[in-house]
Tab-separated table of C-alpha atoms and ligand atoms in Angstrom:
chain	number	residue	atom	x	y	z
A	1	MET	CA	176.392	-79.504	-145.644
A	2	SER	CA	176.884	-78.802	-149.390
A	3	ALA	CA	173.950	-78.043	-151.652
A	4	SER	CA	174.232	-81.369	-153.469
A	5	ASN	CA	174.230	-83.261	-150.185
A	6	GLY	CA	171.091	-81.455	-149.098
A	7	ALA	CA	169.388	-82.329	-152.354
A	8	ALA	CA	170.383	-85.986	-151.953
A	9	ALA	CA	168.946	-86.081	-148.447
A	10	GLN	CA	165.724	-84.608	-149.722
A	11	THR	CA	165.430	-87.185	-152.491
A	12	THR	CA	165.999	-90.035	-150.048
A	13	GLU	CA	163.317	-88.604	-147.799
A	14	GLU	CA	160.914	-88.315	-150.707
A	15	SER	CA	161.552	-91.850	-151.908
A	16	LEU	CA	161.099	-93.015	-148.325
A	17	GLU	CA	157.718	-91.297	-148.231
A	18	ALA	CA	156.858	-92.818	-151.593
A	19	ARG	CA	157.820	-96.284	-150.443
A	20	MET	CA	155.925	-95.856	-147.210
A	21	ALA	CA	152.809	-95.002	-149.173
A	22	ASP	CA	152.585	-98.591	-150.411
A	23	LYS	CA	153.378	-100.105	-147.078
A	24	THR	CA	150.597	-101.541	-145.026
A	25	ILE	CA	150.211	-102.806	-141.515
A	26	THR	CA	147.691	-105.393	-140.382
A	27	LEU	CA	145.239	-104.795	-137.581
A	28	GLU	CA	143.362	-107.747	-136.099
A	29	VAL	CA	140.383	-106.138	-134.485
A	30	PHE	CA	138.002	-107.647	-131.952
A	31	ARG	CA	134.427	-107.602	-133.276
A	32	TYR	CA	131.328	-108.271	-131.249
A	33	ASP	CA	127.731	-107.283	-131.837
A	34	PRO	CA	125.410	-108.497	-129.090
A	35	ALA	CA	122.358	-107.645	-131.217
A	36	ALA	CA	123.527	-110.014	-133.945
A	37	GLY	CA	124.308	-112.724	-131.404
A	38	GLY	CA	127.132	-115.185	-131.837
A	39	ASP	CA	130.622	-115.228	-130.431
A	40	PRO	CA	133.173	-112.455	-130.711
A	41	THR	CA	135.490	-112.715	-133.714
A	42	PHE	CA	138.680	-111.082	-134.930
A	43	GLN	CA	138.637	-109.252	-138.240
A	44	ARG	CA	141.791	-108.433	-140.186
A	45	TYR	CA	142.249	-105.082	-141.865
A	46	ASP	CA	145.236	-103.956	-143.929
A	47	VAL	CA	145.799	-100.306	-143.223
A	48	PRO	CA	148.247	-97.926	-144.942
A	49	TYR	CA	151.344	-97.569	-142.804
A	50	ARG	CA	152.393	-94.039	-141.832
A	51	SER	CA	155.180	-93.557	-139.345
A	52	ASP	CA	153.308	-90.666	-137.717
A	53	TRP	CA	150.020	-92.549	-137.329
A	54	VAL	CA	148.771	-93.788	-134.021
A	55	VAL	CA	146.510	-96.825	-133.585
A	56	LEU	CA	143.478	-94.542	-133.356
A	57	ASP	CA	144.329	-93.061	-136.801
A	58	ALA	CA	144.358	-96.576	-138.223
A	59	LEU	CA	140.989	-97.380	-136.639
A	60	ASN	CA	139.517	-94.144	-137.989
A	61	TRP	CA	140.911	-94.965	-141.427
A	62	ILE	CA	139.116	-98.331	-141.280
A	63	LYS	CA	135.898	-96.710	-140.176
A	64	ASP	CA	136.068	-93.978	-142.853
A	65	THR	CA	137.137	-96.096	-145.816
A	66	THR	CA	136.530	-99.786	-145.243
A	67	ASP	CA	134.059	-100.676	-142.543
A	68	GLY	CA	131.745	-98.069	-141.060
A	69	SER	CA	130.318	-100.570	-138.607
A	70	LEU	CA	133.492	-100.748	-136.497
A	71	THR	CA	132.652	-99.183	-133.160
A	72	PHE	CA	135.064	-97.526	-130.723
A	73	ARG	CA	135.286	-94.491	-128.449
A	74	TRP	CA	137.555	-91.497	-128.787
A	75	SER	CA	137.397	-87.777	-128.423
A	76	CYS	CA	140.418	-85.546	-127.851
A	77	ARG	CA	143.138	-87.425	-129.780
A	78	MET	CA	145.724	-85.958	-127.430
A	79	GLY	CA	145.792	-88.110	-124.315
A	80	VAL	CA	143.503	-85.885	-122.290
A	81	CYS	CA	139.965	-87.262	-122.376
A	82	GLY	CA	140.823	-90.840	-121.445
A	83	SER	CA	138.194	-92.389	-123.717
A	84	CYS	CA	140.333	-94.249	-126.282
A	85	GLY	CA	141.766	-96.960	-124.027
A	86	MET	CA	142.045	-100.417	-125.656
A	87	MET	CA	144.222	-103.490	-125.444
A	88	VAL	CA	147.018	-103.297	-127.997
A	89	ASN	CA	148.789	-106.635	-128.304
A	90	GLY	CA	147.511	-107.551	-124.869
A	91	LEU	CA	148.506	-104.371	-123.035
A	92	PRO	CA	146.162	-101.534	-122.036
A	93	LYS	CA	147.043	-98.386	-124.009
A	94	LEU	CA	145.636	-95.021	-124.979
A	95	THR	CA	145.291	-95.648	-128.716
A	96	CYS	CA	145.723	-91.947	-129.509
A	97	SER	CA	149.231	-92.068	-128.051
A	98	THR	CA	150.303	-95.491	-129.331
A	99	PHE	CA	152.283	-95.245	-132.573
A	100	LEU	CA	152.090	-97.825	-135.349
A	101	LYS	CA	155.839	-97.418	-135.908
A	102	ASP	CA	156.514	-99.066	-132.554
A	103	TYR	CA	154.942	-102.280	-133.888
A	104	TYR	CA	155.642	-102.203	-137.624
A	105	PRO	CA	155.990	-104.546	-139.531
A	106	ASP	CA	154.262	-106.920	-137.081
A	107	PRO	CA	150.471	-107.057	-136.998
A	108	LEU	CA	148.593	-105.443	-134.118
A	109	ARG	CA	145.822	-107.079	-132.176
A	110	ILE	CA	143.271	-104.571	-130.912
A	111	GLU	CA	140.800	-105.602	-128.213
A	112	PRO	CA	138.468	-103.802	-125.818
A	113	LEU	CA	139.903	-102.985	-122.379
A	114	ALA	CA	140.270	-106.186	-120.382
A	115	ASN	CA	138.227	-106.840	-117.223
A	116	PHE	CA	135.200	-104.844	-118.407
A	117	PRO	CA	131.975	-106.060	-120.021
A	118	VAL	CA	131.911	-105.365	-123.762
A	119	GLN	CA	129.045	-103.342	-125.211
A	120	ARG	CA	130.040	-103.670	-128.830
A	121	ASP	CA	133.355	-104.145	-130.665
A	122	LEU	CA	135.913	-102.041	-128.796
A	123	VAL	CA	133.420	-100.226	-126.565
A	124	ILE	CA	133.220	-101.281	-122.945
A	125	GLU	CA	130.662	-100.679	-120.238
A	126	PHE	CA	131.998	-98.456	-117.447
A	127	ASP	CA	129.019	-97.722	-115.203
A	128	GLY	CA	130.575	-99.811	-112.431
A	129	PHE	CA	133.735	-97.714	-112.610
A	130	VAL	CA	131.818	-94.446	-112.287
A	131	GLU	CA	129.907	-95.819	-109.292
A	132	LYS	CA	133.219	-96.713	-107.646
A	133	LEU	CA	134.585	-93.224	-108.191
A	134	LYS	CA	131.466	-91.730	-106.631
A	135	SER	CA	131.551	-94.145	-103.716
A	136	ILE	CA	134.675	-92.618	-102.179
A	137	LYS	CA	133.078	-89.121	-101.972
A	138	PRO	CA	135.331	-87.320	-104.413
A	139	TRP	CA	134.615	-83.751	-103.345
A	140	LEU	CA	135.843	-81.370	-100.639
A	141	ILE	CA	134.054	-82.251	-97.423
A	142	ARG	CA	133.838	-79.405	-94.891
A	143	ASN	CA	132.515	-79.555	-91.359
A	144	ASP	CA	131.881	-75.815	-91.276
A	145	GLN	CA	129.159	-74.177	-93.306
A	146	ARG	CA	131.230	-71.998	-95.569
A	147	ASP	CA	129.781	-69.919	-98.311
A	148	PRO	CA	131.556	-68.229	-101.203
A	149	ALA	CA	131.378	-64.864	-99.405
A	150	ASP	CA	133.789	-66.212	-96.769
A	151	GLY	CA	136.519	-66.095	-99.412
A	152	GLU	CA	138.865	-68.720	-100.799
A	153	LEU	CA	140.460	-71.491	-98.828
A	154	ARG	CA	144.093	-70.756	-99.467
A	155	GLN	CA	146.805	-73.304	-99.995
A	156	THR	CA	150.582	-73.103	-100.188
A	157	PRO	CA	152.440	-74.634	-103.160
A	158	LYS	CA	153.737	-77.261	-100.738
A	159	GLN	CA	150.201	-78.226	-99.690
A	160	LEU	CA	149.197	-78.440	-103.340
A	161	ALA	CA	152.173	-80.677	-104.083
A	162	GLN	CA	150.879	-83.202	-101.521
A	163	TYR	CA	148.032	-84.337	-103.754
A	164	LYS	CA	148.607	-82.746	-107.181
A	165	GLN	CA	149.856	-85.947	-108.810
A	166	TYR	CA	146.532	-87.642	-108.018
A	167	THR	CA	144.588	-84.885	-109.765
A	168	MET	CA	146.226	-85.846	-113.078
A	169	CYS	CA	144.043	-88.926	-113.544
A	170	ILE	CA	142.011	-88.876	-116.761
A	171	ASN	CA	139.783	-91.845	-115.827
A	172	CYS	CA	141.026	-93.908	-118.726
A	173	MET	CA	140.645	-97.165	-116.741
A	174	LEU	CA	143.890	-98.630	-118.104
A	175	CYS	CA	144.885	-99.365	-114.506
A	176	TYR	CA	141.786	-101.548	-114.015
A	177	SER	CA	142.567	-103.475	-117.165
A	178	ALA	CA	146.108	-104.092	-115.975
A	179	CYS	CA	145.143	-105.172	-112.452
A	180	PRO	CA	145.030	-108.969	-111.906
A	181	GLU	CA	143.161	-108.482	-108.614
A	182	TYR	CA	140.393	-106.542	-110.332
A	183	ALA	CA	140.124	-109.408	-112.819
A	184	PHE	CA	139.363	-111.739	-109.899
A	185	ILE	CA	137.275	-109.397	-107.750
A	186	PRO	CA	135.061	-107.073	-109.794
A	187	GLY	CA	133.916	-105.490	-106.507
A	188	PHE	CA	137.462	-104.192	-105.801
A	189	ILE	CA	137.164	-100.403	-105.928
A	190	GLY	CA	140.486	-100.314	-107.734
A	191	PRO	CA	143.487	-98.085	-108.385
A	192	ALA	CA	141.976	-94.911	-109.864
A	193	ALA	CA	139.218	-94.688	-107.210
A	194	ILE	CA	141.753	-95.048	-104.396
A	195	ALA	CA	144.044	-92.471	-106.017
A	196	LEU	CA	141.039	-90.169	-106.206
A	197	ALA	CA	140.269	-90.758	-102.511
A	198	GLN	CA	143.859	-89.821	-101.686
A	199	ARG	CA	143.565	-86.760	-103.899
A	200	TYR	CA	140.977	-85.447	-101.398
A	201	ASN	CA	142.401	-87.022	-98.241
A	202	LEU	CA	145.704	-85.217	-98.777
A	203	ASP	CA	144.092	-81.893	-99.678
A	204	SER	CA	144.599	-79.404	-96.830
A	205	ARG	CA	141.144	-77.898	-97.480
A	206	ASP	CA	139.348	-81.195	-97.021
A	207	GLN	CA	137.926	-82.399	-93.697
A	208	GLY	CA	136.483	-85.694	-94.856
A	209	GLN	CA	139.438	-87.988	-94.157
A	210	ALA	CA	137.709	-89.782	-91.281
A	211	GLU	CA	134.712	-90.650	-93.498
A	212	ARG	CA	136.831	-91.718	-96.423
A	213	ARG	CA	139.226	-93.722	-94.262
A	214	LYS	CA	136.321	-95.920	-93.195
A	215	LEU	CA	135.398	-96.429	-96.842
A	216	LEU	CA	138.974	-97.368	-97.649
A	217	GLY	CA	139.403	-99.731	-94.690
A	218	VAL	CA	137.004	-102.379	-95.997
A	219	GLN	CA	138.255	-105.507	-97.730
A	220	GLU	CA	137.080	-104.490	-101.230
A	221	ALA	CA	138.904	-101.173	-100.968
A	222	VAL	CA	142.635	-101.117	-100.257
A	223	TRP	CA	142.896	-104.657	-98.922
A	224	GLU	CA	142.205	-106.492	-102.174
A	225	CYS	CA	145.442	-105.006	-103.490
A	226	THR	CA	148.451	-107.341	-103.308
A	227	PHE	CA	150.862	-104.749	-104.679
A	228	VAL	CA	151.350	-106.150	-108.133
A	229	GLY	CA	152.057	-102.579	-109.253
A	230	GLU	CA	150.867	-102.941	-112.863
A	231	CYS	CA	148.421	-100.042	-112.388
A	232	SER	CA	151.288	-97.592	-112.021
A	233	ALA	CA	153.236	-99.259	-114.821
A	234	VAL	CA	150.481	-98.691	-117.412
A	235	CYS	CA	149.195	-95.303	-116.223
A	236	PRO	CA	149.696	-92.828	-119.086
A	237	LYS	CA	149.589	-89.844	-116.700
A	238	HIS	CA	152.086	-91.094	-114.104
A	239	VAL	CA	149.477	-90.827	-111.397
A	240	ASP	CA	151.104	-93.760	-109.552
A	241	PRO	CA	147.889	-95.202	-108.103
A	242	ALA	CA	149.926	-98.017	-106.495
A	243	ALA	CA	151.566	-95.401	-104.263
A	244	ALA	CA	148.133	-94.028	-103.332
A	245	ILE	CA	147.035	-97.522	-102.332
A	246	GLN	CA	150.169	-98.023	-100.215
A	247	GLN	CA	149.568	-94.696	-98.426
A	248	ALA	CA	145.961	-95.665	-97.802
A	249	LYS	CA	147.086	-99.033	-96.429
A	250	VAL	CA	149.355	-97.303	-93.917
A	251	THR	CA	146.600	-94.996	-92.627
A	252	SER	CA	144.140	-97.867	-92.603
A	253	THR	CA	146.580	-99.945	-90.526
A	254	ILE	CA	147.060	-97.098	-88.039
A	255	ASP	CA	143.267	-96.916	-87.708
A	256	TRP	CA	143.092	-100.681	-87.158
A	257	TYR	CA	145.619	-100.558	-84.295
A	258	LYS	CA	143.856	-97.566	-82.763
A	259	ARG	CA	140.574	-99.465	-82.766
A	260	PHE	CA	142.266	-102.569	-81.405
A	261	LEU	CA	144.206	-100.865	-78.630
A	262	MET	CA	141.522	-98.308	-77.760
A	263	PRO	CA	138.176	-99.971	-78.497
A	264	TRP	CA	136.447	-97.323	-76.379
A	265	GLY	CA	137.753	-94.581	-78.736
A	266	LYS	CA	135.658	-92.752	-81.279
A	267	LYS	CA	134.106	-95.159	-83.764
B	1	MET	CA	130.964	-100.665	-92.528
B	2	LYS	CA	133.029	-103.728	-91.732
B	3	GLN	CA	136.687	-102.824	-91.468
B	4	SER	CA	139.074	-105.503	-92.692
B	5	ASN	CA	141.501	-107.267	-90.351
B	6	GLU	CA	143.916	-107.644	-93.209
B	7	ALA	CA	145.581	-104.501	-91.797
B	8	PHE	CA	147.050	-106.568	-88.962
B	9	TRP	CA	148.691	-109.151	-91.228
B	10	TRP	CA	149.809	-106.453	-93.586
B	11	SER	CA	151.550	-104.594	-90.761
B	12	LEU	CA	153.546	-107.754	-89.922
B	13	PHE	CA	154.230	-108.193	-93.625
B	14	SER	CA	155.629	-104.700	-94.052
B	15	ALA	CA	157.592	-104.788	-90.806
B	16	GLY	CA	158.987	-108.133	-92.003
B	17	GLY	CA	159.886	-106.589	-95.350
B	18	VAL	CA	161.928	-103.912	-93.607
B	19	ALA	CA	163.538	-106.482	-91.298
B	20	ALA	CA	164.350	-108.851	-94.147
B	21	ALA	CA	165.720	-106.114	-96.385
B	22	LEU	CA	167.752	-104.190	-93.805
B	23	PHE	CA	168.816	-106.565	-91.043
B	24	LEU	CA	168.915	-110.059	-92.549
B	25	PRO	CA	171.604	-109.315	-95.145
B	26	ALA	CA	173.721	-107.579	-92.486
B	27	ILE	CA	173.373	-110.547	-90.146
B	28	VAL	CA	174.179	-113.045	-92.926
B	29	VAL	CA	177.241	-111.094	-94.057
B	30	LEU	CA	178.443	-110.666	-90.489
B	31	THR	CA	177.978	-114.208	-89.231
B	32	GLY	CA	178.488	-116.011	-92.535
B	33	PHE	CA	181.432	-114.139	-94.027
B	34	VAL	CA	183.039	-111.423	-91.933
B	35	LEU	CA	183.476	-113.375	-88.702
B	36	PRO	CA	184.455	-116.807	-90.150
B	37	PHE	CA	187.055	-115.248	-92.437
B	38	ALA	CA	188.389	-112.708	-89.958
B	39	GLU	CA	191.968	-112.952	-88.676
B	40	GLY	CA	192.594	-114.570	-85.341
B	41	ASP	CA	191.627	-117.567	-83.330
B	42	THR	CA	188.263	-119.201	-84.219
B	43	ALA	CA	187.580	-120.478	-80.729
B	44	THR	CA	187.884	-116.993	-79.216
B	45	ARG	CA	185.649	-115.535	-81.862
B	46	HIS	CA	183.081	-118.210	-81.197
B	47	GLU	CA	183.140	-117.348	-77.520
B	48	GLN	CA	182.793	-113.650	-78.331
B	49	LEU	CA	179.824	-114.350	-80.550
B	50	ARG	CA	178.146	-116.414	-77.834
B	51	GLU	CA	178.732	-113.599	-75.411
B	52	LEU	CA	177.110	-111.187	-77.815
B	53	ILE	CA	174.080	-113.457	-78.241
B	54	GLY	CA	173.878	-113.806	-74.464
B	55	TRP	CA	173.047	-110.136	-74.300
B	56	TRP	CA	169.245	-109.870	-74.242
B	57	PRO	CA	168.710	-106.904	-76.608
B	58	VAL	CA	170.600	-108.872	-79.264
B	59	ARG	CA	168.398	-111.898	-78.653
B	60	VAL	CA	165.230	-109.847	-78.946
B	61	LEU	CA	166.500	-108.219	-82.138
B	62	LEU	CA	167.326	-111.613	-83.641
B	63	MET	CA	163.942	-113.043	-82.678
B	64	LEU	CA	162.165	-110.028	-84.170
B	65	VAL	CA	164.116	-110.109	-87.428
B	66	ILE	CA	163.604	-113.835	-87.936
B	67	SER	CA	159.974	-113.944	-86.839
B	68	LEU	CA	158.910	-110.904	-88.885
B	69	SER	CA	160.663	-112.372	-91.924
B	70	PHE	CA	158.514	-115.479	-91.473
B	71	PHE	CA	155.366	-113.338	-91.455
B	72	HIS	CA	156.579	-111.412	-94.476
B	73	CYS	CA	157.126	-114.644	-96.349
B	74	ALA	CA	153.794	-116.158	-95.249
B	75	HIS	CA	151.779	-113.125	-96.351
B	76	ARG	CA	153.571	-112.852	-99.683
B	77	MET	CA	153.182	-116.565	-100.445
B	78	ARG	CA	149.511	-116.482	-99.522
B	79	HIS	CA	148.870	-113.574	-101.868
B	80	LEU	CA	151.096	-115.000	-104.567
B	81	LEU	CA	148.951	-118.130	-104.647
B	82	MET	CA	145.820	-115.975	-104.712
B	83	ASP	CA	147.299	-113.993	-107.626
B	84	PHE	CA	147.750	-117.320	-109.405
B	85	GLY	CA	144.068	-118.027	-108.897
B	86	VAL	CA	144.064	-120.229	-105.776
B	87	ARG	CA	140.934	-118.619	-104.406
B	88	SER	CA	138.470	-121.336	-103.522
B	89	THR	CA	139.806	-121.829	-99.985
B	90	PRO	CA	140.968	-118.421	-98.735
B	91	LEU	CA	140.581	-119.261	-95.048
B	92	LEU	CA	142.558	-122.483	-95.340
B	93	LEU	CA	145.301	-120.632	-97.182
B	94	ALA	CA	145.514	-117.974	-94.481
B	95	VAL	CA	145.508	-120.534	-91.675
B	96	VAL	CA	148.225	-122.670	-93.281
B	97	PHE	CA	150.618	-119.798	-93.966
B	98	TYR	CA	150.115	-117.765	-90.787
B	99	ALA	CA	150.190	-120.921	-88.649
B	100	GLY	CA	153.501	-121.680	-90.360
B	101	ALA	CA	154.820	-118.230	-89.442
B	102	ILE	CA	153.580	-118.604	-85.847
B	103	THR	CA	155.249	-122.025	-85.578
B	104	GLY	CA	158.435	-120.534	-86.978
B	105	THR	CA	158.240	-117.751	-84.398
B	106	VAL	CA	157.779	-120.197	-81.510
B	107	ALA	CA	160.705	-122.296	-82.756
B	108	THR	CA	162.860	-119.168	-83.082
B	109	VAL	CA	162.061	-118.049	-79.542
B	110	VAL	CA	162.794	-121.522	-78.152
B	111	VAL	CA	166.070	-121.953	-80.032
B	112	ILE	CA	167.396	-118.466	-79.339
B	113	SER	CA	166.461	-118.442	-75.669
B	114	ARG	CA	168.307	-121.736	-75.206
B	115	LEU	CA	171.504	-120.470	-76.785
C	1	LIG	S1	145.177	-93.718	-112.499
C	1	LIG	FE1	146.199	-93.569	-114.510
C	1	LIG	S2	145.643	-95.492	-115.582
C	1	LIG	FE2	144.216	-95.263	-113.869
C	1	LIG	S3	142.420	-94.226	-114.720
C	1	LIG	FE3	143.769	-92.616	-113.878
C	1	LIG	S4	145.061	-91.967	-115.602
C	1	LIG	FE4	144.117	-93.919	-116.196
C	2	LIG	S1	141.227	-89.779	-127.544
C	2	LIG	FE1	141.300	-88.665	-125.682
C	2	LIG	S2	142.800	-89.742	-124.569
C	2	LIG	FE2	142.866	-90.731	-126.469
């Protein structure tokens, strides 16, 4: 490239930046304050458009410059903590990984994660979710009384590969927002909790499968799932919770036939 | 902890999925296209086909493929309706669809065993 060409490219880039500085993008944000009473509303904000901004940057810009009362959760800004999940134009997204440029020049509608009670604005209540995670006993269960002095429980890379994918979950709850079954049955323990159960069930060091399989065999566990598959489609970490549910259905079915054909067997 | 019986219907559903995906297309292609359009005398081919169906493993296979496909369909339709919000009468829904699949199975067995 000749020197003059390079200079021309630079000027175009600069003018592009300059033009972008005046550009704005509209965010329609869900607002709700239970203390103030009244129905939820949508508030429009015009936010400067930057091609490298994500939705969370826009929300922070609103909070810092325009409206300090806007309430939302975030922490890491890099898709790790799982706290910034919201509905963006009707789809559950991590707002720290959702770029404005993918929507520009259309307006964006930002709502709290669907299928959860709203605490305020974009903040949802997730106690029920945490209870569900705990309910499937997400820890290594051992029948022997080991203590640290007995040394590590070793694992081959192949054994690790069995469950590793399910350890990638960041508890962002996008899968619950995407699940039409969860919308109908709030008691459904849901995709992430079942993926977490499989994370331990498939771990060679764990001996709690029998306990967890009983927990998974009830209606509100794997059997509410009708394999819509949206959980895996929206998961930002490619955990594939739908696959975990299918695996759990297979083991649960084997258990059912065992009980049916050998009712005298171990309960 | 009450274990769900959904596992039973689901097992028929998944077996039916395999049957419908693997065997049904092969059977349709074979009996609907390959044989009718093959060279040679139609009457002889018809006789050959009847002979094949007279063989009991083939009959059992046919019955299984058709019956399991019915159960696959029944389970999927039942859950499809539930996904669309038809949830006030879950028992009725289950009875209607699975009774349909059972009726289909009985009809299949009767028809095939009379062939
Ligand atoms: S499975 Fe995926 S979508 Fe669901 S909570 Fe975990 S990371 Fe989020
Ligand atoms: S802020 Fe942590 S995942 Fe988005």
